[in-house]
Coordinates of C-alpha atoms in Angstrom, one line a residue:
G1 CA 189.3 177.6 93.9
G2 CA 191.5 177.6 96.9
V3 CA 190.2 174.3 98.3
G4 CA 193.7 172.7 98.0
K5 CA 193.9 170.8 94.7
T6 CA 197.3 172.2 93.8
T7 CA 198.7 171.6 97.3
I8 CA 197.6 167.9 97.2
A9 CA 199.1 167.6 93.7
K10 CA 202.4 169.1 94.9
Y11 CA 202.5 166.6 97.8
A12 CA 201.8 163.7 95.5
F13 CA 204.5 164.8 93.1
N14 CA 207.1 165.5 95.7
S15 CA 206.4 162.2 97.3
Y16 CA 206.8 160.0 94.2
F17 CA 208.7 161.7 91.5
E18 CA 211.9 159.9 92.4
S19 CA 210.2 156.6 91.6
F20 CA 209.9 157.6 87.9
E21 CA 212.5 158.0 85.2
R22 CA 211.3 161.5 84.3
S23 CA 208.8 164.0 85.8
S24 CA 207.1 167.3 85.0
F25 CA 204.8 169.6 87.0
L26 CA 203.1 172.2 84.8
Y27 CA 201.6 175.0 87.0
N28 CA 198.7 177.2 86.1
V29 CA 198.0 175.6 82.7
R30 CA 194.9 177.7 82.3
D31 CA 196.7 181.0 82.6
F32 CA 199.7 180.1 80.4
S33 CA 197.5 178.7 77.7
E34 CA 195.6 182.0 77.3
S35 CA 198.7 183.8 76.2
T36 CA 200.0 183.8 72.6
D37 CA 201.5 180.4 71.8
G38 CA 200.7 179.4 75.3
L39 CA 200.2 175.7 74.5
I40 CA 203.6 175.6 72.7
Y41 CA 205.2 177.2 75.8
L42 CA 203.7 174.4 77.9
Q43 CA 204.9 171.8 75.5
K44 CA 208.4 173.3 75.6
Q45 CA 208.4 173.3 79.4
F46 CA 207.2 169.7 79.5
L47 CA 209.8 168.5 77.0
S48 CA 212.6 170.4 78.8
D49 CA 211.6 168.6 82.0
I50 CA 211.5 165.2 80.3
L51 CA 214.8 165.8 78.4
D52 CA 216.9 167.1 81.3
G53 CA 216.7 170.8 80.5
R54 CA 217.4 170.5 76.8
K55 CA 216.3 173.6 74.8
I56 CA 213.4 172.6 72.5
D57 CA 212.3 174.2 69.2
I58 CA 208.6 173.6 68.4
Q59 CA 207.0 175.0 65.3
S60 CA 203.3 174.2 66.1
V61 CA 201.1 172.4 68.6
E62 CA 201.0 169.4 66.3
D63 CA 204.8 169.4 66.1
G64 CA 204.9 169.5 69.9
I65 CA 202.6 166.6 70.1
N66 CA 204.9 164.5 67.9
Q67 CA 208.0 165.5 69.9
I68 CA 206.3 164.5 73.1
K69 CA 205.4 161.1 71.7
S70 CA 209.1 160.6 70.9
A71 CA 210.3 162.0 74.2
V72 CA 208.1 159.8 76.4
Y73 CA 208.6 156.6 74.4
G74 CA 209.9 153.8 76.7
K75 CA 210.0 156.0 79.8
R76 CA 208.0 155.8 83.0
V77 CA 207.0 159.4 83.6
L78 CA 205.0 161.3 86.3
I79 CA 203.1 164.4 85.0
V80 CA 201.0 167.0 86.8
L81 CA 198.8 169.4 84.8
D82 CA 197.6 172.0 87.3
D83 CA 194.4 174.0 86.8
V84 CA 193.2 172.7 83.4
D85 CA 190.0 174.2 82.0
E86 CA 190.0 173.2 78.3
V87 CA 190.2 169.9 76.5
D88 CA 192.9 171.2 74.1
Q89 CA 195.3 171.8 77.0
L90 CA 195.2 168.1 77.8
A91 CA 195.3 167.2 74.2
A92 CA 198.5 169.2 73.6
I93 CA 200.4 167.5 76.4
V94 CA 198.9 164.1 77.2
G95 CA 196.3 163.6 74.4
M96 CA 198.5 160.8 73.1
R97 CA 198.5 159.1 76.5
D98 CA 198.2 155.6 74.9
C99 CA 201.9 156.2 73.8
F100 CA 203.0 156.6 77.4
Y101 CA 205.0 153.8 78.8
S102 CA 203.3 151.3 81.2
G103 CA 203.4 152.6 84.8
S104 CA 203.4 156.3 83.9
K105 CA 201.1 158.5 85.9
I106 CA 199.2 161.6 84.9
I107 CA 197.6 163.9 87.5
V108 CA 195.2 166.6 86.5
T109 CA 193.7 169.3 88.7
T110 CA 190.7 171.2 87.5
R111 CA 187.4 172.8 88.6
H112 CA 185.6 171.3 85.7
I113 CA 184.7 167.6 86.2
E114 CA 182.9 167.5 82.9
L115 CA 186.3 168.1 81.2
L116 CA 187.7 165.0 82.8
R117 CA 184.8 162.9 81.7
A118 CA 185.0 164.3 78.1
C119 CA 188.6 163.0 78.1
E120 CA 187.5 159.6 79.5
I121 CA 189.4 160.1 82.7
E122 CA 187.6 157.8 85.2
L123 CA 189.7 157.9 88.4
I124 CA 188.4 161.2 89.9
D125 CA 188.9 162.4 93.4
H126 CA 186.6 165.2 94.7
V127 CA 188.6 167.4 97.1
Q128 CA 186.5 168.0 100.2
K129 CA 186.3 171.3 102.0
L130 CA 187.6 171.4 105.6
S131 CA 185.3 170.5 108.5
I132 CA 184.4 173.1 111.1
G133 CA 187.1 171.8 113.5
E134 CA 189.7 171.7 110.8
S135 CA 188.7 175.2 109.7
V136 CA 189.1 176.6 113.2
E137 CA 192.5 175.0 113.6
L138 CA 193.9 176.2 110.3
F139 CA 192.5 179.7 110.8
S140 CA 193.9 179.8 114.4
W141 CA 197.4 178.9 113.3
H142 CA 197.5 181.8 110.9
A143 CA 195.7 184.3 113.1
F144 CA 197.1 183.4 116.6
G145 CA 200.1 181.1 115.9
Q146 CA 198.4 178.2 117.7
D147 CA 195.8 175.6 117.0
H148 CA 193.0 177.3 118.9
P149 CA 191.6 180.9 119.1
V150 CA 192.6 183.4 121.7
E151 CA 189.8 183.8 124.3
N152 CA 188.6 187.3 123.4
Y153 CA 188.3 186.5 119.7
T154 CA 186.3 183.3 120.0
K155 CA 183.0 185.2 119.4
F156 CA 184.2 185.9 115.8
L157 CA 184.9 182.3 114.9
T158 CA 181.4 181.1 113.9
R159 CA 181.1 184.0 111.4
I160 CA 184.5 183.6 110.0
I161 CA 184.1 179.8 109.4
E162 CA 180.7 180.6 107.7
Y163 CA 182.3 183.1 105.4
C164 CA 185.2 180.9 104.4
I165 CA 183.0 177.9 103.7
G166 CA 185.8 175.4 104.5
C167 CA 188.2 176.8 101.9
P168 CA 191.8 176.5 103.1
L169 CA 193.1 179.5 101.1
A170 CA 190.4 181.8 102.4
L171 CA 191.1 180.7 106.0
Q172 CA 194.8 181.3 105.6
V173 CA 194.5 184.7 103.9
L174 CA 191.9 186.0 106.4
G175 CA 193.8 184.6 109.4
S176 CA 197.0 186.2 108.2
S177 CA 195.3 189.5 107.5
L178 CA 193.7 189.7 111.0
S179 CA 196.7 188.5 112.9
G180 CA 197.8 191.0 115.5
K181 CA 194.8 193.3 114.7
S182 CA 192.5 194.8 117.3
L183 CA 188.9 193.7 118.0
V184 CA 187.7 196.8 116.2
V185 CA 189.5 195.8 113.0
W186 CA 188.2 192.3 113.2
E187 CA 184.6 193.6 113.6
S188 CA 185.1 196.0 110.7
T189 CA 186.5 193.3 108.4
L190 CA 183.6 190.9 109.2
K191 CA 181.0 193.6 108.5
K192 CA 182.6 194.0 105.0
L193 CA 182.5 190.2 104.4
E194 CA 179.0 190.0 105.6
V195 CA 177.5 191.8 102.6
I196 CA 179.3 189.5 100.1
P197 CA 177.6 186.3 99.0
N198 CA 179.5 183.0 99.8
S199 CA 179.7 182.4 96.0
Q200 CA 182.0 185.4 95.6
L201 CA 184.9 183.9 97.6
S202 CA 187.4 185.7 95.4
R203 CA 186.0 189.1 96.6
K204 CA 186.4 188.1 100.2
L205 CA 190.0 187.1 99.5
Q206 CA 190.6 190.5 97.9
I207 CA 189.4 192.3 101.0
S208 CA 191.8 190.2 103.1
F209 CA 194.7 190.9 100.8
E210 CA 193.9 194.6 101.0
F211 CA 194.1 194.5 104.7
I212 CA 197.5 192.8 104.5
Q213 CA 198.7 195.4 102.0
D214 CA 197.4 198.3 104.0
D215 CA 199.2 197.0 107.1
H216 CA 202.4 196.6 105.1
D217 CA 202.2 200.2 103.7
K218 CA 201.7 201.7 107.1
K219 CA 204.8 200.1 108.6
P220 CA 207.8 202.5 108.8
I221 CA 210.6 201.8 106.4
P222 CA 213.6 200.3 108.3
R223 CA 216.5 202.8 108.5
H224 CA 218.9 200.5 106.7
R225 CA 216.7 200.5 103.7
L226 CA 217.0 204.3 103.4
L227 CA 220.8 204.3 103.3

């Protein structure tokens, strides 16, 4: 998580959607599908995108599948399904992909490569983590507003890059949370991160978010907001 799959999918979608007759980008498929009638909600959103905002009534997932077959017939469409983690999510939206018109494109982002293989998706791109140089540059932009670290802070870079393990989201969040902070705060933050295994990246992000929130809460409320 946080390695940049959704960002890459957004870039591809924004770059090419005008070349297709219809397009749909379904965000956070995993989260939406966990809610009651989540798959039907996603089907409605997809059909609304394909049918120019038309309100759709769907009685069941099977009904939605049939309506999708009809909606995409004869159209070149671009579809992004973001953060998929179950086969039934793909089946509900693009399980009938043989019905899609020639030239249509379906992009799926997921952390589960076995899911793609189970659905016979063969064109798979593994998103690579950032190199050390790329990590330093990204972190520096968020922490210092430039592509390299400020001199007094360079001693922390090796530890930070090690903790973030090339994950863009972690580098951005940590950089933003430490921006403008004193060396004492940097040292304190890194000591907290040091006891958390690299596999628990979400916990590291939580610590960084807490620093951002604490800083926001301590700022005085502007006078105009009190009036």
